[in-house]
mmCIF file of C-alpha atoms in Angstrom:
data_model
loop_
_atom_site.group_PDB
_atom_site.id
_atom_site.type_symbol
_atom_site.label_atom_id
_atom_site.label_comp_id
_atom_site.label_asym_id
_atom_site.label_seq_id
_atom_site.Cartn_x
_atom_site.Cartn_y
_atom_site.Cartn_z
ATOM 1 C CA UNK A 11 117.030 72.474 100.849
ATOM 2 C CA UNK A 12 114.141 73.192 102.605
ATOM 3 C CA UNK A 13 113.129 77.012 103.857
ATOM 4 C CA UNK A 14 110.912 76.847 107.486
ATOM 5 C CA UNK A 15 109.885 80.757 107.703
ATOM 6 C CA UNK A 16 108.562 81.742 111.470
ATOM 7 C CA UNK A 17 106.263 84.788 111.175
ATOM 8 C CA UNK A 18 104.989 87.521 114.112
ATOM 9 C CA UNK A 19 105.315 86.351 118.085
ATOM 10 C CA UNK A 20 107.184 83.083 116.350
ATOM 11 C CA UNK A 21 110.290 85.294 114.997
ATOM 12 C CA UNK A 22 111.026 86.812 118.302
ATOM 13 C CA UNK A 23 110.688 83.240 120.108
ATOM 14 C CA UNK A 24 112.882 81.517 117.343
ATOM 15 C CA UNK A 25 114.945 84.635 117.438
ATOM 16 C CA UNK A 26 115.294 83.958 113.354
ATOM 17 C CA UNK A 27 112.997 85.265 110.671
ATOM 18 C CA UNK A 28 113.960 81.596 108.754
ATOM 19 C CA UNK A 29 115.887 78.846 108.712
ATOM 20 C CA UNK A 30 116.827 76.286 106.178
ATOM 21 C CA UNK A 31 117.088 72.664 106.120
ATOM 22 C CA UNK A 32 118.871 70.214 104.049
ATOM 23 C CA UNK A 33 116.368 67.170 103.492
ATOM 24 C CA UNK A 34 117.774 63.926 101.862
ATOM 25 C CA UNK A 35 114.418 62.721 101.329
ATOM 26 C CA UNK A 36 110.653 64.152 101.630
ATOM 27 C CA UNK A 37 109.737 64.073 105.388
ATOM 28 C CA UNK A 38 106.614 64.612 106.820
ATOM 29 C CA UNK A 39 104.865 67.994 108.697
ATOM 30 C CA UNK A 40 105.142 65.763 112.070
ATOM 31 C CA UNK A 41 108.370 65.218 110.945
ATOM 32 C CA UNK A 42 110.129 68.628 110.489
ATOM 33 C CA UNK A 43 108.577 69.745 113.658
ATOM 34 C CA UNK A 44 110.383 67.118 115.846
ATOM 35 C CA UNK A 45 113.227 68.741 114.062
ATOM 36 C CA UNK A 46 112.066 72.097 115.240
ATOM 37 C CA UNK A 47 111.614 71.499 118.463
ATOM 38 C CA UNK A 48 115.292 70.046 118.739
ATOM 39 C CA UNK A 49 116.951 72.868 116.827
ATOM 40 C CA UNK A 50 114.402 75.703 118.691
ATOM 41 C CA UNK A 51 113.811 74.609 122.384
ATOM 42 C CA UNK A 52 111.332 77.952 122.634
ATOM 43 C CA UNK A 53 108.809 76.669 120.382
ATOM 44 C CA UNK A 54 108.906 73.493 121.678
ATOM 45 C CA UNK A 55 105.772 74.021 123.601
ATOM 46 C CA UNK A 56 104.529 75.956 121.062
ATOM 47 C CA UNK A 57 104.942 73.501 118.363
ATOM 48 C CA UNK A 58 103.166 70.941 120.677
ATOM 49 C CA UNK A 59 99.622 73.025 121.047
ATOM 50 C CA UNK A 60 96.850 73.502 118.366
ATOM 51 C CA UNK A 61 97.067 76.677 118.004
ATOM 52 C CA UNK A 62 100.059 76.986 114.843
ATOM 53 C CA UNK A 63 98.919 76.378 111.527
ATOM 54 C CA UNK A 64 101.558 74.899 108.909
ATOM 55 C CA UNK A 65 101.502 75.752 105.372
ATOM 56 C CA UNK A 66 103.627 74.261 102.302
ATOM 57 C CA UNK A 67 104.086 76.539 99.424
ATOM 58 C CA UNK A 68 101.615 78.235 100.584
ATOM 59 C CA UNK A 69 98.593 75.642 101.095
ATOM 60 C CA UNK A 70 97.479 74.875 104.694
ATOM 61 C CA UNK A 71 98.973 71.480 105.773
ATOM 62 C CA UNK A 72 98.441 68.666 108.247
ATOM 63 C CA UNK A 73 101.017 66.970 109.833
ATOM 64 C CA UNK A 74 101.001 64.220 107.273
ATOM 65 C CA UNK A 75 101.331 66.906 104.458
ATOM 66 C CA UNK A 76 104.509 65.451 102.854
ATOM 67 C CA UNK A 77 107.527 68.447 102.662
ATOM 68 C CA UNK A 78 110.357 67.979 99.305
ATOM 69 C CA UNK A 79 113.448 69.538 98.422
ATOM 70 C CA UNK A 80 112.836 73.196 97.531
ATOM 71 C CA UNK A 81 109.557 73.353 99.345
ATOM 72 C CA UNK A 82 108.623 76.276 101.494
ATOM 73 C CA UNK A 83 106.914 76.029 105.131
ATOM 74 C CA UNK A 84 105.080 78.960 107.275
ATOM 75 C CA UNK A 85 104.600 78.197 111.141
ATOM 76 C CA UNK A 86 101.392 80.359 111.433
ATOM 77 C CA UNK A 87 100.910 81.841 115.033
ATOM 78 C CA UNK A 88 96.675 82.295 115.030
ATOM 79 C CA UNK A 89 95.486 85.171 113.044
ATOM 80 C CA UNK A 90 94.842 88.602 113.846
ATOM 81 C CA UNK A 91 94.168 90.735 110.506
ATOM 82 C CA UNK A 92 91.032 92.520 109.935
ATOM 83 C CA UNK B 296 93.354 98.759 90.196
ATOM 84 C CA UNK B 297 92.608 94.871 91.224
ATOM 85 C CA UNK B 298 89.659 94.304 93.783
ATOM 86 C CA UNK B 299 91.661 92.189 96.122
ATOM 87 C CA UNK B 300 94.654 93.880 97.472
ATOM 88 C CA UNK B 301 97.506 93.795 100.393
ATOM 89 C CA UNK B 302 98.871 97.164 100.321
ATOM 90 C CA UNK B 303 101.112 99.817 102.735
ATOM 91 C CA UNK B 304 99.199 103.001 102.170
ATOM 92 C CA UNK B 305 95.771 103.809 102.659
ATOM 93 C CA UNK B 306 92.560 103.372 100.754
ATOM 94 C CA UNK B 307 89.847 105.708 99.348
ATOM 95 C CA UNK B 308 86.208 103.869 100.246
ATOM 96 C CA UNK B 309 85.107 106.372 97.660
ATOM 97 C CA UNK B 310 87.701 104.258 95.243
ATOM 98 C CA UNK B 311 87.085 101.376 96.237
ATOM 99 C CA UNK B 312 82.774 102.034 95.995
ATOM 100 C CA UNK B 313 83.154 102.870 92.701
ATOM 101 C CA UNK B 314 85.505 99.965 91.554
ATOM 102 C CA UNK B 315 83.301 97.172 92.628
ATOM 103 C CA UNK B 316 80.302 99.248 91.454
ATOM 104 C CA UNK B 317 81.909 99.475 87.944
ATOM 105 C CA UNK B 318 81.464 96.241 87.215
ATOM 106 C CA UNK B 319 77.911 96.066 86.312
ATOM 107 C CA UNK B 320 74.940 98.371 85.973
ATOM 108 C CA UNK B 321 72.910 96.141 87.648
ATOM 109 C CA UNK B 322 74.023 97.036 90.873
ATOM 110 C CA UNK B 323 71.295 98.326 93.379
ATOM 111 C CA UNK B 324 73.300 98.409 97.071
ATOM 112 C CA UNK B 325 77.066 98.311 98.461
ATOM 113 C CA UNK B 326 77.604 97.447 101.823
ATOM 114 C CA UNK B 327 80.700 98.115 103.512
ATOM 115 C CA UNK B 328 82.900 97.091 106.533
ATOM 116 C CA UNK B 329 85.614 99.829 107.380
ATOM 117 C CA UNK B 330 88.211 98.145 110.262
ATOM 118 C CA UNK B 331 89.723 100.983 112.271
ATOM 119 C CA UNK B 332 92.491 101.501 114.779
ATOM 120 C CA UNK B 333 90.737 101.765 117.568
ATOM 121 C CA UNK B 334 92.850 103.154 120.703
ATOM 122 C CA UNK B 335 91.944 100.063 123.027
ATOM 123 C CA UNK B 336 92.253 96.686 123.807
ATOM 124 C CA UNK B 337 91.448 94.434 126.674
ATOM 125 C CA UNK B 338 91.196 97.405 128.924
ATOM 126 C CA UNK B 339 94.763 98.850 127.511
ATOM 127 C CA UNK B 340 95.387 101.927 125.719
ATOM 128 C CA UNK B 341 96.879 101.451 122.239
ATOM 129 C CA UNK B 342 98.917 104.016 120.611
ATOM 130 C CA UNK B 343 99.657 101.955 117.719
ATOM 131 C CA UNK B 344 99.416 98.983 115.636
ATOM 132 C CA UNK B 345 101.978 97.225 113.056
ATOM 133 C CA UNK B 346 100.163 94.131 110.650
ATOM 134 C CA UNK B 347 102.954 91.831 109.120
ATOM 135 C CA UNK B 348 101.351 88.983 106.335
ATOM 136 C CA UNK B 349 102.617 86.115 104.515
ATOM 137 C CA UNK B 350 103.229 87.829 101.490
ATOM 138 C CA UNK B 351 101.875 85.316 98.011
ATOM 139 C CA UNK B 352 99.737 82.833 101.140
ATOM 140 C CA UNK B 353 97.462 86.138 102.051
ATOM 141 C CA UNK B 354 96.952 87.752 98.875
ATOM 142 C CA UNK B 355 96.395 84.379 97.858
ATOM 143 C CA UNK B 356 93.780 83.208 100.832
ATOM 144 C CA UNK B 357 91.682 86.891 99.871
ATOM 145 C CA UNK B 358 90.985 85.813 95.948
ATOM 146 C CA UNK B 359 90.179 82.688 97.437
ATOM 147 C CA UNK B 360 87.576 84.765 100.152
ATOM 148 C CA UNK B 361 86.435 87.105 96.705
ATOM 149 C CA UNK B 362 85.757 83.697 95.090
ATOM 150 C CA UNK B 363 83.956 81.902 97.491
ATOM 151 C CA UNK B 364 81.842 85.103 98.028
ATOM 152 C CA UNK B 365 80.774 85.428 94.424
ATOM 153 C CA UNK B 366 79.829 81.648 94.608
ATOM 154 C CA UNK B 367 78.013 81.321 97.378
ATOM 155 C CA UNK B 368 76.381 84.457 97.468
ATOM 156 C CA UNK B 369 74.216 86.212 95.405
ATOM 157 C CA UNK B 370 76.106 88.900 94.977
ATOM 158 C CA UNK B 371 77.758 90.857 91.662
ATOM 159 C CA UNK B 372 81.102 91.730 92.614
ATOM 160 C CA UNK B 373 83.446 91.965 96.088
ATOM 161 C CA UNK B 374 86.493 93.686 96.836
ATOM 162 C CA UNK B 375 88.765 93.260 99.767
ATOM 163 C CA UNK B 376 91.380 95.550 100.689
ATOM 164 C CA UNK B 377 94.151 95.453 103.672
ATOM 165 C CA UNK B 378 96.595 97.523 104.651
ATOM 166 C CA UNK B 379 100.166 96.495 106.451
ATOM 167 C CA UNK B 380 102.924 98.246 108.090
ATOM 168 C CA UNK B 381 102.535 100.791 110.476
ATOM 169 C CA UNK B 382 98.779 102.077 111.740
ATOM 170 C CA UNK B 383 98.077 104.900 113.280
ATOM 171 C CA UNK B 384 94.799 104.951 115.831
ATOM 172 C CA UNK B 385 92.168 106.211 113.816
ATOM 173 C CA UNK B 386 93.312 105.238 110.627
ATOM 174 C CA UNK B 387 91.781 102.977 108.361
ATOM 175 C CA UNK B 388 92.741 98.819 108.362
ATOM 176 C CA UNK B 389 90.407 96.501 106.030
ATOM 177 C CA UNK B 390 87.496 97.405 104.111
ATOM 178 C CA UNK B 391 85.068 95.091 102.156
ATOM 179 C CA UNK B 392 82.922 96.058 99.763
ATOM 180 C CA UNK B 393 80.134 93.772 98.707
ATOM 181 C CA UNK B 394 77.624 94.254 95.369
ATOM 182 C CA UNK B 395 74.742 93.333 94.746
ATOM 183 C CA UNK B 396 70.927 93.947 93.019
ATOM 184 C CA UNK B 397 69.193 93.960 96.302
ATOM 185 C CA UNK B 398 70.771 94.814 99.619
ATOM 186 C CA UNK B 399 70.088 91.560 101.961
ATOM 187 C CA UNK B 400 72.840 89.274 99.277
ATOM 188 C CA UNK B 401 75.587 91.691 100.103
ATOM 189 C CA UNK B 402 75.052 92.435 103.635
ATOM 190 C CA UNK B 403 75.042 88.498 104.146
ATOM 191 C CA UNK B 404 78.368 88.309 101.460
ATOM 192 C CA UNK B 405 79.956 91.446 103.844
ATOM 193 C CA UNK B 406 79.928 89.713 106.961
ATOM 194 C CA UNK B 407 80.666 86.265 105.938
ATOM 195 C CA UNK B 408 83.786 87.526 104.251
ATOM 196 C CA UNK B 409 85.259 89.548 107.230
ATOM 197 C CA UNK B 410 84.350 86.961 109.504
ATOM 198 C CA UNK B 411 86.402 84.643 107.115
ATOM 199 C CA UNK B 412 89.092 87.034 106.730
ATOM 200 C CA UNK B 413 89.889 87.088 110.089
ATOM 201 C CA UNK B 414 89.836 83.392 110.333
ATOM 202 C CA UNK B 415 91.873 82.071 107.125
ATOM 203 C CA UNK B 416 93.949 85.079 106.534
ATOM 204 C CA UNK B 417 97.653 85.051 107.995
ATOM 205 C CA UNK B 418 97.948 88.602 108.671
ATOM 206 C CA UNK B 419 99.240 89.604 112.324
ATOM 207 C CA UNK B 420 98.745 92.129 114.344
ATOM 208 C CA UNK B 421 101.146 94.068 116.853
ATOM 209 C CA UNK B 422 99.874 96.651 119.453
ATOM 210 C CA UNK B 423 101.851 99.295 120.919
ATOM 211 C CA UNK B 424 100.892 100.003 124.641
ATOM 212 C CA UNK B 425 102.691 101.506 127.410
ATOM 213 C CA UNK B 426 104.483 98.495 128.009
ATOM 214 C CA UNK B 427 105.490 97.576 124.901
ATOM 215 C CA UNK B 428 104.813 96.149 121.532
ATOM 216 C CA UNK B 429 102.468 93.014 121.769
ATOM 217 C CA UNK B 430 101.319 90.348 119.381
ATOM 218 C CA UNK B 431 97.550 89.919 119.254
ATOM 219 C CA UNK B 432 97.227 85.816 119.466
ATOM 220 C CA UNK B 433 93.312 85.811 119.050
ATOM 221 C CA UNK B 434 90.851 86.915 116.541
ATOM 222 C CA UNK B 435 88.148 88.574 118.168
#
């Protein structure tokens, strides 16, 4: 199992705070957001820009970043702290 | 208390002075950024703001800013505190606090680690304006 977490303006499009996934094997960053965009047509567009930043356990990823079982992913809408 | 911090409630700068300033008696200047609520934005009036982080990936991304700092700069110590939850306008956000023997090291450390903070750290903002609650997308 995999846990995708969607934080600020991405909760409220995704209309879920998290959602898991059951992986049989590691799949890729570009990989898990195909998945995405099937399973949450609203961030479809989203997903498709520049402007969301992926982590894995924590770490900023690229879309080849490689996701296992038990891993945890962040979709990061840009940053606004400070 | 630990120099780096993600926290609800609201700082002292007095505190927070004296924590980085505690760590050695070689210290000759602190320079400071205080973030504040301010009660507009792109030509709206705010009347509130609410900051939501990634808990573990922020804290995490500000040791890495206090690091960095102490490495590249010549500086003596750093702290970095930010609130989250509910602001009120007025009320204190972030505040830096940057050591050093002579004042030019920290004022350079100061601004390079705000300017970093904003870009590396996943902290969100939401404003409250007349017509509703908005999530800021940019860092200005």
């Amino acid at each position: 199992m995999i846990t995708v977490r969607f934080f600020a303006m991405l909760k409220g499009l995704a209309k879920a705070e998290s959602r898991e996934y059951k992986i049989d094997a590691p799949i890729t960053v570009a990989e898990l957001k195909s998945m995405l965009k099937k399973d949450f047509p609203a961030l479809s567009t989203i997903l498709d820009g520049r402007s969301i930043l992926i982590s894995v356990n924590l770490e900023f990823a690229d879309k080849n970043t490689i996701i296992k079982d038990g891993d945890e992913v962040g979709l990061l809408p840009p940053f606004s702290g400070g | 208390m630990e120099l780096v911090r993600i926290q609800r409630e609201n700082f002292s700068i007095n505190a927070e002075v004296e924590l980085v300033k505690a760590a050695s008696r070689g210290i000759g200047g602190v320079v400071v950024f205080l973030g504040a609520a301010r009660d507009f934005s792109k030509g709206e009036t705010i009347t509130g703001l609410d900051f939501e982080h990634y808990p573990g990936m922020a804290e995490a991304r500000l040791n890495d800013i206090r690091e960095r700092a102490l490495k590249n700069f010549n500086i003596i110590e750093i702290g970095i505190v930010h609130r989250v939850g509910k602001i009120a306008i007025g009320e204190d956000i972030v505040l830096i606090t940057a050591a050093s023997a002579h004042r030019n090291d920290a004022f350079m450390a100061c601004e390079w680690a705000i300017t970093e903070l904003k870009r590396t750290t996943p902290i969100w903002k939401r404003e409250t304006t007349k017509g509703g609650d908005v999530w800021v997308s940019e860092t200005p």
